[in-house]
Amino acid sequence: MLPEPVAIAFANTRSSAGKDRITTLVQWRAWVDPWPGLRRAGHAVDDDGLALLRSTRDDVQMLLRSAAGKEHREPEATGRLLELARSMSSLDLRWRDGRPTLALAPDAAPATVIAQHLTHAALDLLLTGPPFVACEGLECRKLFVASRPDRRWCDSAVCGNRARVRTHSNRARQARTSG
Ligand SMILES: [Zn+2]
């Protein structure tokens, strides 16, 4: 399976209300490493920068989930993202080992540059696709590209399995009450 677009992967770092996969710099670096173009700038992020990225992530997740019909639109969150996207000025591109890499202007804060880039990626996704949907898992906040019409879960071994267990125990309960 292809990896999800970066905006979705970023939103999915909070997979449920209580589960944030980028709470420490070690976790953040592990998340950014599979994106070689962002790796260098990503490793320059400090604790304050990570706080900014996590709040941008919450806004991106709200925006994408509201587009997928899973959450109410929050105008403040959208406004913050647009403000961030419009402030994009310190973007630079360097070629490293034949590959384009997000580079930092001398006065640029790494987290801001990455947050701007990921915000743009989210806006691109909203405006030009590919279409995406939200996982049907009860507590799950994950999104994925609607590559197959029958796909309902981010991961059928996790959310799909939980739903099967729930259906099974509901049926068992009903059988007990009616029997
Ligand atoms: Zn899920």
mmCIF file with all atom_site columns, N, CA, C and O in Angstrom, residues 120-138:
data_model
loop_
_atom_site.group_PDB
_atom_site.id
_atom_site.type_symbol
_atom_site.label_atom_id
_atom_site.label_alt_id
_atom_site.label_comp_id
_atom_site.label_asym_id
_atom_site.label_entity_id
_atom_site.label_seq_id
_atom_site.pdbx_PDB_ins_code
_atom_site.Cartn_x
_atom_site.Cartn_y
_atom_site.Cartn_z
_atom_site.occupancy
_atom_site.B_iso_or_equiv
_atom_site.pdbx_formal_charge
_atom_site.auth_seq_id
_atom_site.auth_comp_id
_atom_site.auth_asym_id
_atom_site.auth_atom_id
_atom_site.pdbx_PDB_model_num
ATOM 1  N N  . HIS A 1 120 ? 0.301   24.075 3.611  1.00 0.00 ? 120 HIS A N  1
ATOM 2  C CA . HIS A 1 120 ? 0.089   24.135 2.157  1.00 0.00 ? 120 HIS A CA 1
ATOM 3  C C  . HIS A 1 120 ? -0.298  22.777 1.600  1.00 0.00 ? 120 HIS A C  1
ATOM 4  O O  . HIS A 1 120 ? -1.173  22.669 0.738  1.00 0.00 ? 120 HIS A O  1
ATOM 5  N N  . ALA A 1 121 ? 0.364   21.738 2.107  1.00 0.00 ? 121 ALA A N  1
ATOM 6  C CA . ALA A 1 121 ? 0.057   20.379 1.640  1.00 0.00 ? 121 ALA A CA 1
ATOM 7  C C  . ALA A 1 121 ? -1.401  20.037 1.946  1.00 0.00 ? 121 ALA A C  1
ATOM 8  O O  . ALA A 1 121 ? -2.095  19.419 1.129  1.00 0.00 ? 121 ALA A O  1
ATOM 9  N N  . ALA A 1 122 ? -1.878  20.468 3.130  1.00 0.00 ? 122 ALA A N  1
ATOM 10 C CA . ALA A 1 122 ? -3.271  20.192 3.510  1.00 0.00 ? 122 ALA A CA 1
ATOM 11 C C  . ALA A 1 122 ? -4.227  20.966 2.601  1.00 0.00 ? 122 ALA A C  1
ATOM 12 O O  . ALA A 1 122 ? -5.256  20.432 2.171  1.00 0.00 ? 122 ALA A O  1
ATOM 13 N N  . LEU A 1 123 ? -3.890  22.214 2.290  1.00 0.00 ? 123 LEU A N  1
ATOM 14 C CA . LEU A 1 123 ? -4.750  23.017 1.418  1.00 0.00 ? 123 LEU A CA 1
ATOM 15 C C  . LEU A 1 123 ? -4.766  22.422 0.005  1.00 0.00 ? 123 LEU A C  1
ATOM 16 O O  . LEU A 1 123 ? -5.821  22.340 -0.629 1.00 0.00 ? 123 LEU A O  1
ATOM 17 N N  . ASP A 1 124 ? -3.612  21.987 -0.467 1.00 0.00 ? 124 ASP A N  1
ATOM 18 C CA . ASP A 1 124 ? -3.533  21.315 -1.777 1.00 0.00 ? 124 ASP A CA 1
ATOM 19 C C  . ASP A 1 124 ? -4.449  20.096 -1.811 1.00 0.00 ? 124 ASP A C  1
ATOM 20 O O  . ASP A 1 124 ? -5.170  19.871 -2.778 1.00 0.00 ? 124 ASP A O  1
ATOM 21 N N  . LEU A 1 125 ? -4.365  19.310 -0.754 1.00 0.00 ? 125 LEU A N  1
ATOM 22 C CA . LEU A 1 125 ? -5.163  18.091 -0.686 1.00 0.00 ? 125 LEU A CA 1
ATOM 23 C C  . LEU A 1 125 ? -6.652  18.424 -0.732 1.00 0.00 ? 125 LEU A C  1
ATOM 24 O O  . LEU A 1 125 ? -7.434  17.773 -1.437 1.00 0.00 ? 125 LEU A O  1
ATOM 25 N N  . LEU A 1 126 ? -7.047  19.473 -0.001 1.00 0.00 ? 126 LEU A N  1
ATOM 26 C CA . LEU A 1 126 ? -8.457  19.860 0.022  1.00 0.00 ? 126 LEU A CA 1
ATOM 27 C C  . LEU A 1 126 ? -8.927  20.329 -1.349 1.00 0.00 ? 126 LEU A C  1
ATOM 28 O O  . LEU A 1 126 ? -10.035 20.034 -1.770 1.00 0.00 ? 126 LEU A O  1
ATOM 29 N N  . LEU A 1 127 ? -8.068  21.073 -2.030 1.00 0.00 ? 127 LEU A N  1
ATOM 30 C CA . LEU A 1 127 ? -8.493  21.726 -3.268 1.00 0.00 ? 127 LEU A CA 1
ATOM 31 C C  . LEU A 1 127 ? -8.374  20.824 -4.489 1.00 0.00 ? 127 LEU A C  1
ATOM 32 O O  . LEU A 1 127 ? -9.186  20.905 -5.400 1.00 0.00 ? 127 LEU A O  1
ATOM 33 N N  . THR A 1 128 ? -7.352  19.973 -4.510 1.00 0.00 ? 128 THR A N  1
ATOM 34 C CA . THR A 1 128 ? -7.109  19.201 -5.731 1.00 0.00 ? 128 THR A CA 1
ATOM 35 C C  . THR A 1 128 ? -6.995  17.692 -5.495 1.00 0.00 ? 128 THR A C  1
ATOM 36 O O  . THR A 1 128 ? -6.647  16.952 -6.408 1.00 0.00 ? 128 THR A O  1
ATOM 37 N N  . GLY A 1 129 ? -7.286  17.248 -4.284 1.00 0.00 ? 129 GLY A N  1
ATOM 38 C CA . GLY A 1 129 ? -7.304  15.813 -4.011 1.00 0.00 ? 129 GLY A CA 1
ATOM 39 C C  . GLY A 1 129 ? -5.918  15.214 -3.876 1.00 0.00 ? 129 GLY A C  1
ATOM 40 O O  . GLY A 1 129 ? -4.941  15.945 -3.795 1.00 0.00 ? 129 GLY A O  1
ATOM 41 N N  . PRO A 1 130 ? -5.853  13.899 -3.822 1.00 0.00 ? 130 PRO A N  1
ATOM 42 C CA . PRO A 1 130 ? -6.926  12.924 -4.062 1.00 0.00 ? 130 PRO A CA 1
ATOM 43 C C  . PRO A 1 130 ? -8.001  12.928 -2.967 1.00 0.00 ? 130 PRO A C  1
ATOM 44 O O  . PRO A 1 130 ? -7.726  13.359 -1.841 1.00 0.00 ? 130 PRO A O  1
ATOM 45 N N  . PRO A 1 131 ? -9.223  12.440 -3.301 1.00 0.00 ? 131 PRO A N  1
ATOM 46 C CA . PRO A 1 131 ? -10.283 12.384 -2.295 1.00 0.00 ? 131 PRO A CA 1
ATOM 47 C C  . PRO A 1 131 ? -9.876  11.483 -1.134 1.00 0.00 ? 131 PRO A C  1
ATOM 48 O O  . PRO A 1 131 ? -9.176  10.490 -1.337 1.00 0.00 ? 131 PRO A O  1
ATOM 49 N N  . PHE A 1 132 ? -10.308 11.857 0.052  1.00 0.00 ? 132 PHE A N  1
ATOM 50 C CA . PHE A 1 132 ? -9.965  11.054 1.231  1.00 0.00 ? 132 PHE A CA 1
ATOM 51 C C  . PHE A 1 132 ? -11.198 10.915 2.121  1.00 0.00 ? 132 PHE A C  1
ATOM 52 O O  . PHE A 1 132 ? -12.153 11.678 1.988  1.00 0.00 ? 132 PHE A O  1
ATOM 53 N N  . VAL A 1 133 ? -11.161 9.923  2.997  1.00 0.00 ? 133 VAL A N  1
ATOM 54 C CA . VAL A 1 133 ? -12.270 9.664  3.912  1.00 0.00 ? 133 VAL A CA 1
ATOM 55 C C  . VAL A 1 133 ? -11.731 9.413  5.313  1.00 0.00 ? 133 VAL A C  1
ATOM 56 O O  . VAL A 1 133 ? -10.528 9.242  5.497  1.00 0.00 ? 133 VAL A O  1
ATOM 57 N N  . ALA A 1 134 ? -12.644 9.402  6.276  1.00 0.00 ? 134 ALA A N  1
ATOM 58 C CA . ALA A 1 134 ? -12.261 9.140  7.662  1.00 0.00 ? 134 ALA A CA 1
ATOM 59 C C  . ALA A 1 134 ? -12.535 7.685  7.998  1.00 0.00 ? 134 ALA A C  1
ATOM 60 O O  . ALA A 1 134 ? -13.493 7.090  7.506  1.00 0.00 ? 134 ALA A O  1
ATOM 61 N N  . CYS A 1 135 ? -11.673 7.123  8.840  1.00 0.00 ? 135 CYS A N  1
ATOM 62 C CA . CYS A 1 135 ? -11.860 5.759  9.340  1.00 0.00 ? 135 CYS A CA 1
ATOM 63 C C  . CYS A 1 135 ? -13.184 5.693  10.111 1.00 0.00 ? 135 CYS A C  1
ATOM 64 O O  . CYS A 1 135 ? -13.548 6.634  10.810 1.00 0.00 ? 135 CYS A O  1
ATOM 65 N N  . GLU A 1 136 ? -13.882 4.570  10.005 1.00 0.00 ? 136 GLU A N  1
ATOM 66 C CA . GLU A 1 136 ? -15.156 4.410  10.706 1.00 0.00 ? 136 GLU A CA 1
ATOM 67 C C  . GLU A 1 136 ? -14.976 3.897  12.133 1.00 0.00 ? 136 GLU A C  1
ATOM 68 O O  . GLU A 1 136 ? -15.950 3.689  12.853 1.00 0.00 ? 136 GLU A O  1
ATOM 69 N N  . GLY A 1 137 ? -13.746 3.661  12.535 1.00 0.00 ? 137 GLY A N  1
ATOM 70 C CA . GLY A 1 137 ? -13.468 3.218  13.911 1.00 0.00 ? 137 GLY A CA 1
ATOM 71 C C  . GLY A 1 137 ? -14.044 4.206  14.915 1.00 0.00 ? 137 GLY A C  1
ATOM 72 O O  . GLY A 1 137 ? -13.948 5.422  14.721 1.00 0.00 ? 137 GLY A O  1
ATOM 73 N N  . LEU A 1 138 ? -14.619 3.673  16.002 1.00 0.00 ? 138 LEU A N  1
ATOM 74 C CA . LEU A 1 138 ? -15.371 4.487  16.950 1.00 0.00 ? 138 LEU A CA 1
ATOM 75 C C  . LEU A 1 138 ? -14.547 5.638  17.540 1.00 0.00 ? 138 LEU A C  1
ATOM 76 O O  . LEU A 1 138 ? -14.995 6.772  17.585 1.00 0.00 ? 138 LEU A O  1
#
